[in-house]
Amino acid sequence: CLEHGSCHNFPFEERKETMKLIIAALLAASASAFAPAQVAKTSTSLNAFEDELGAQPPLGFFDPLGMLTDADQERFDRLRYVELKHGRICQLAFLGQIVTRGGVHLSGSIDQAGHSFDSYPNGIAALFGENAIPTAGLLQIIAFVGFLELGVMKDVTGEAEFPGDFRNGALDFGWDSFDEETKLTKRAVELNNGRAAQFGILGLMVHEKLGEIDMAADLPIIGTLQ
């Protein structure tokens, strides 16, 4: 072995190759530390929505639950669609509360038995409670809402310009005559009104239940909720 030198050369060459592999692995690990990580991707994804409609003062872009983390435009549009729908429903609910509690009801009878609309209680008590409307009436309401959801309040014709656009080529009310700035302003107003209505109807529901534990509050316009 000493004569040919092979016994010492082979282990040295083997160790040399091993060191090359170790160094290459360390370099690769070091390079990955400076490569764009998932955090950067997430930040870029969120930045893409910071200028979207609804990111308004004083909160700006507000996503405390991280629902838009790694989201694409399709995901954002879906969440905006849901937000608009909830806002519109809550605006109708809040308006219905203050109108009926203000003493304004439909005239005539609500059923063939001759019960008037104002003979039933206001608020959630009209649906659940001793004096609630009959089950058949509740089923009619559910069926009507289902009809609107499945056949009317949606983009039927595929002409929507933005999430929540349900004009379907028929209900325009002069929308096409507005400039882009006016359109954005009106959409922002609807978003803000919907957000406020969600808090508003939640507050009315809470106050209505407070009356059951003798903590009723005398609210402006509608008085004490019972």
Coordinates of N, CA, C and O in Angstrom, one line a residue, residues 109-116 120 134:
S109 N -105.7 42.2 6.7 CA -105.5 41.0 7.5 C -104.3 40.2 7.0 O -104.0 40.2 5.8
I110 N -103.6 39.5 8.0 CA -102.4 38.8 7.6 C -102.8 37.3 7.3 O -102.0 36.6 6.7
D111 N -104.0 36.9 7.7 CA -104.5 35.6 7.3 C -106.0 35.5 7.1 O -106.7 36.6 7.3
Q112 N -106.5 34.4 6.8 CA -108.0 34.3 6.5 C -108.8 34.3 7.8 O -110.0 34.5 7.7
A113 N -108.2 34.2 8.9 CA -108.9 34.2 10.2 C -109.2 35.7 10.6 O -110.0 35.9 11.5
G114 N -108.6 36.6 9.9 CA -108.9 38.0 10.1 C -107.9 38.7 11.1 O -108.2 39.8 11.5
H115 N -106.8 38.1 11.4 CA -105.8 38.7 12.3 C -105.1 39.8 11.5 O -104.7 39.7 10.4
S116 N -105.0 41.0 12.1 CA -104.4 42.1 11.5 C -102.9 42.0 11.7 O -102.4 41.3 12.5
Y120 N -99.7 41.0 15.9 CA -98.5 40.2 16.2 C -97.4 41.1 16.8 O -97.3 42.3 16.4
P134 N -98.3 32.0 12.8 CA -98.4 30.6 12.6 C -97.3 30.0 11.8 O -96.6 30.7 11.1

